[in-house]
Coordinates of C-alpha atoms in Angstrom, one line a residue:
X1 CA -23.4 -98.1 48.2
X2 CA -22.2 -97.5 51.7
X3 CA -18.7 -98.3 52.7
X4 CA -20.1 -101.0 55.1
X5 CA -21.3 -102.9 52.0
X6 CA -17.6 -103.5 51.1
X7 CA -15.9 -105.1 54.0
X8 CA -12.3 -104.6 52.7
X9 CA -13.0 -100.9 52.0
X10 CA -14.8 -100.4 55.4
X11 CA -11.7 -101.9 57.1
X12 CA -9.4 -99.7 55.2
X13 CA -11.5 -96.6 56.1
X14 CA -11.4 -97.6 59.7
X15 CA -7.6 -97.6 59.7
X16 CA -7.5 -94.4 57.7
X17 CA -9.7 -92.6 60.2
X18 CA -7.4 -93.8 63.1
X19 CA -4.5 -92.2 61.3
X20 CA -6.4 -89.0 60.3
X21 CA -7.3 -88.2 63.9
X22 CA -3.6 -87.6 64.6
X23 CA -2.9 -85.7 61.4
X24 CA -6.1 -83.5 60.8
X25 CA -7.1 -80.7 63.2
X26 CA -10.6 -81.1 64.6
X27 CA -10.9 -84.5 62.8
X28 CA -14.4 -86.0 62.8
X29 CA -14.7 -89.6 61.6
X30 CA -17.1 -90.2 58.7
X31 CA -20.2 -92.4 59.0
X32 CA -19.4 -95.6 56.9
X33 CA -23.1 -96.4 56.7
X34 CA -23.8 -93.1 54.8
X35 CA -24.0 -93.9 51.1
X36 CA -22.8 -90.5 50.0
X37 CA -19.2 -91.0 51.2
X38 CA -16.4 -92.1 48.8
X39 CA -12.8 -93.0 49.6
X40 CA -10.0 -92.3 47.1
X41 CA -6.5 -93.8 47.6
X42 CA -3.1 -93.5 46.0
X43 CA -0.8 -96.5 46.2
X44 CA 3.0 -96.3 45.7
X45 CA 4.4 -99.4 44.0
X46 CA 7.9 -98.4 44.7
X47 CA 11.0 -99.6 42.7
X48 CA 11.3 -103.3 41.8
X49 CA 13.4 -105.3 44.2
X50 CA 15.6 -108.3 43.4
X51 CA 14.6 -111.9 44.4
X52 CA 15.7 -112.7 48.0
X53 CA 17.2 -116.2 47.5
X54 CA 20.4 -116.8 45.6
X55 CA 18.8 -119.8 43.9
X56 CA 16.3 -117.3 42.3
X57 CA 19.1 -115.2 40.8
X58 CA 18.0 -116.2 37.3
X59 CA 14.3 -115.7 38.0
X60 CA 12.4 -112.5 37.3
X61 CA 12.8 -109.9 40.1
X62 CA 10.0 -109.7 42.6
X63 CA 7.8 -106.6 42.8
X64 CA 7.6 -104.5 45.9
X65 CA 4.2 -104.8 47.4
X66 CA 2.3 -101.5 46.9
X67 CA 2.1 -99.2 49.9
X68 CA -0.8 -96.8 50.7
X69 CA 0.6 -93.3 50.0
X70 CA -2.4 -91.0 50.3
X71 CA -6.1 -91.0 50.7
X72 CA -9.1 -88.7 50.7
X73 CA -12.7 -88.9 51.8
X74 CA -15.3 -87.2 49.6
X75 CA -18.9 -86.4 50.3
X76 CA -21.4 -86.2 47.5
X77 CA -24.5 -84.0 47.7
X78 CA -26.9 -82.2 45.4
X79 CA -27.3 -78.5 44.8
X80 CA -30.3 -77.0 43.0
X81 CA -29.0 -75.2 39.9
X82 CA -31.0 -73.7 37.1
X83 CA -34.1 -75.7 37.9
X84 CA -32.5 -79.1 38.5
X85 CA -30.3 -80.9 41.0
X86 CA -26.6 -81.0 40.3
X87 CA -23.9 -83.0 41.9
X88 CA -21.3 -81.3 44.2
X89 CA -18.1 -83.2 45.1
X90 CA -16.8 -82.0 48.5
X91 CA -13.3 -83.1 49.6
X92 CA -13.5 -83.4 53.4
X93 CA -10.3 -85.2 54.5
X94 CA -6.9 -85.6 52.8
X95 CA -4.0 -87.6 54.2
X96 CA -0.6 -88.2 52.8
X97 CA 1.4 -90.7 54.9
X98 CA 4.7 -89.4 56.2
X99 CA 7.0 -91.7 54.3
X100 CA 5.4 -90.6 51.0
X101 CA 5.2 -86.9 51.4
X102 CA 6.8 -84.4 49.0
X103 CA 6.5 -86.9 46.2
X104 CA 3.5 -85.5 44.3
X105 CA 0.9 -87.8 45.7
X106 CA -1.4 -85.0 46.9
X107 CA -1.3 -83.5 43.5
X108 CA -2.1 -86.9 41.9
X109 CA -5.0 -87.3 44.2
X110 CA -6.4 -83.8 43.4
X111 CA -6.1 -84.5 39.7
X112 CA -8.0 -87.8 40.2
X113 CA -10.8 -86.0 42.1
X114 CA -11.0 -83.4 39.3
X115 CA -11.4 -86.3 36.7
X116 CA -14.0 -87.9 38.9
X117 CA -16.0 -84.6 39.1
X118 CA -15.9 -84.3 35.3
X119 CA -16.8 -88.0 34.8
X120 CA -19.9 -87.6 36.9
X121 CA -20.8 -84.2 35.6
X122 CA -20.5 -82.5 38.9
X123 CA -21.1 -78.8 38.9
X124 CA -18.3 -78.2 41.4
X125 CA -15.4 -79.7 43.2
X126 CA -14.9 -78.0 46.5
X127 CA -12.7 -78.5 49.6
X128 CA -13.9 -78.3 53.2
X129 CA -11.6 -76.1 55.4
X130 CA -8.3 -76.7 53.6
X131 CA -5.1 -76.4 55.7
X132 CA -2.5 -73.9 54.4
X133 CA -0.4 -76.8 53.1
X134 CA -3.3 -78.3 51.2
X135 CA -4.4 -74.9 49.9
X136 CA -0.9 -74.5 48.4
X137 CA -1.1 -77.8 46.6
X138 CA -4.6 -77.0 45.4
X139 CA -3.5 -73.7 44.0
X140 CA -0.5 -75.3 42.2
X141 CA -2.6 -78.1 40.7
X142 CA -5.4 -75.8 39.6
X143 CA -2.9 -73.3 38.1
X144 CA -1.1 -76.2 36.2
X145 CA -4.4 -77.5 34.8
X146 CA -5.2 -74.0 33.6
X147 CA -1.9 -73.8 31.8
X148 CA -2.3 -77.2 30.3
X149 CA -5.7 -76.3 28.9
X150 CA -4.9 -72.7 28.0
X151 CA -7.5 -71.4 30.4
X152 CA -7.8 -68.0 32.0
X153 CA -5.2 -66.3 29.8
X154 CA -5.4 -62.5 30.5
X155 CA -5.2 -60.1 27.7
X156 CA -3.2 -57.7 29.9
X157 CA -2.0 -58.0 33.5
X158 CA -4.6 -55.5 34.6
X159 CA -7.6 -56.7 32.6
X160 CA -10.6 -58.0 34.6
X161 CA -11.6 -61.6 34.0
X162 CA -14.3 -62.0 31.4
X163 CA -17.4 -64.1 32.1
X164 CA -16.7 -66.4 29.1
X165 CA -13.2 -67.2 30.5
X166 CA -14.8 -67.9 33.9
X167 CA -17.4 -70.2 32.4
X168 CA -14.8 -72.1 30.3
X169 CA -12.6 -72.7 33.4
X170 CA -15.6 -73.8 35.5
X171 CA -16.8 -76.2 32.7
X172 CA -13.3 -77.7 32.1
X173 CA -12.1 -78.0 35.7
X174 CA -15.3 -77.8 37.9
X175 CA -13.3 -75.7 40.5
X176 CA -15.0 -73.1 42.6
X177 CA -15.3 -69.4 41.6
X178 CA -12.8 -68.5 44.3
X179 CA -10.2 -70.9 42.8
X180 CA -10.9 -69.5 39.3
X181 CA -10.3 -66.0 40.6
X182 CA -7.1 -67.0 42.3
X183 CA -5.8 -68.8 39.2
X184 CA -6.6 -65.8 37.0
X185 CA -4.9 -63.4 39.4
X186 CA -1.8 -65.6 39.4
X187 CA -1.7 -65.7 35.7
X188 CA -2.1 -61.9 35.7
X189 CA 0.7 -61.5 38.2
X190 CA 2.9 -63.8 36.1
X191 CA 2.3 -61.5 33.1
X192 CA 3.0 -58.5 35.2
X193 CA 6.3 -59.9 36.5
X194 CA 7.4 -60.4 32.9
X195 CA 6.3 -56.9 31.9
X196 CA 8.2 -55.4 34.8
X197 CA 11.2 -57.5 34.1
X198 CA 11.3 -56.0 30.5
X199 CA 11.5 -52.4 31.8
X200 CA 14.9 -50.7 31.7
X201 CA 16.7 -51.0 35.0
X202 CA 16.4 -47.3 35.7
X203 CA 12.6 -47.5 35.4
X204 CA 12.1 -50.1 38.2
X205 CA 12.6 -49.6 41.9
X206 CA 15.7 -51.4 43.1
X207 CA 15.1 -54.6 45.1
X208 CA 11.3 -54.1 44.8
X209 CA 9.4 -57.3 44.1
X210 CA 7.0 -57.1 41.1
X211 CA 3.7 -55.3 41.6
X212 CA 4.7 -53.6 44.8
X213 CA 4.1 -57.0 46.6
X214 CA 6.4 -56.1 49.5
X215 CA 4.8 -52.6 49.9
X216 CA 8.0 -51.0 48.6
X217 CA 7.5 -48.0 46.2
X218 CA 7.7 -48.5 42.5
X219 CA 8.9 -46.2 39.8
X220 CA 6.4 -44.3 37.8
X221 CA 6.6 -46.7 34.8
X222 CA 6.4 -49.8 37.0
X223 CA 3.5 -48.3 39.0
X224 CA 1.5 -47.6 35.8
X225 CA 1.8 -51.3 35.0
X226 CA 1.1 -52.6 38.5
X227 CA -1.8 -50.4 39.5
X228 CA -4.6 -52.0 37.4
X229 CA -3.6 -55.5 38.7
X230 CA -3.6 -54.2 42.3
X231 CA -7.0 -52.5 41.9
X232 CA -8.6 -55.6 40.4
X233 CA -7.4 -57.8 43.2
X234 CA -8.5 -55.3 45.9
X235 CA -12.0 -55.0 44.4
X236 CA -12.4 -58.8 44.8
X237 CA -11.0 -58.8 48.3
X238 CA -13.3 -55.9 49.2
X239 CA -16.3 -58.0 48.1
X240 CA -15.0 -61.2 49.8
X241 CA -14.3 -59.4 53.2
X242 CA -17.1 -56.9 52.9
X243 CA -18.6 -57.6 56.3
X244 CA -15.2 -57.6 58.1
X245 CA -14.2 -54.3 56.4
X246 CA -17.5 -52.6 57.1
X247 CA -17.1 -53.4 60.8
X248 CA -14.0 -51.0 60.8
X249 CA -15.4 -47.5 61.4
X250 CA -12.3 -45.5 60.6
X251 CA -11.8 -45.1 56.8
X252 CA -8.1 -45.0 57.1
X253 CA -8.0 -48.2 59.2
X254 CA -10.4 -49.9 56.8
X255 CA -8.1 -48.9 53.9
X256 CA -5.0 -50.2 55.8
X257 CA -6.7 -53.5 56.4
X258 CA -7.6 -54.0 52.7
X259 CA -4.0 -53.1 51.8
X260 CA -2.7 -55.7 54.3
X261 CA -5.0 -58.3 52.8
X262 CA -3.8 -57.5 49.4
X263 CA -0.1 -57.6 50.4
X264 CA -0.5 -61.0 52.1
X265 CA -2.3 -62.5 49.0
X266 CA 0.2 -61.0 46.5
X267 CA 3.1 -62.4 48.5
X268 CA 1.3 -65.8 48.5
X269 CA 0.9 -65.7 44.8
X270 CA 4.6 -64.7 44.3
X271 CA 5.7 -67.7 46.3
X272 CA 3.5 -70.0 44.4
X273 CA 4.8 -68.7 41.0
X274 CA 8.4 -69.1 42.2
X275 CA 7.6 -72.8 42.7
X276 CA 6.6 -73.1 39.1

């Protein structure tokens, strides 16, 4: 039912929306009378605290009242797929309160949403206009879940993703095709970094990050390993940004723009992998 059917939840949402308007760019409050909205919360119980009065020294310690640590609003809608309507779970607003940041609450919230999507047989869990910080958390959580379930394991660093691997990841995690591609490419880069690290020192370019991420030249042996990965990523980026790239008339400029997109993405992947 609608949030207005549950007074306590409606009151909580009203307070959440007041906080979110200060934390989320272009924030727009949700309609509590719309039945398709859901609110998810994470509460931090905190460490137990001792009883306050000396007379209670022998009594059990009191528990710290739980504090709201994070919350998300989710919109549910139907998409027609293969002749029937299927549920889509769209994450619209996410807030982690300042005292509880950098403690893994956003990751816990995302895992909870993934479990919700699976429990309700949603076809997809998507995020509306994620901020750079939330996209980072999303990538880390999705990558971790792929590792935990042995999903999207490349045969080689330069091998294209197979359709079976894509379907298995979609079925297990209900994440978008874009996220599946990102996770697969990160796993490929992880493999590539290991392969480059195994090369003799004289066969890798000094101070050059794996895969030519910085744009620095690679040795012949390293380039042979890195090139298939780079081409696979560029093919996907070329499809994703097809309209933008086609608007660039000069072939050299178009090629330079694609290279810039690749370098930015590869650097992003490298930073993500360093955090794992």
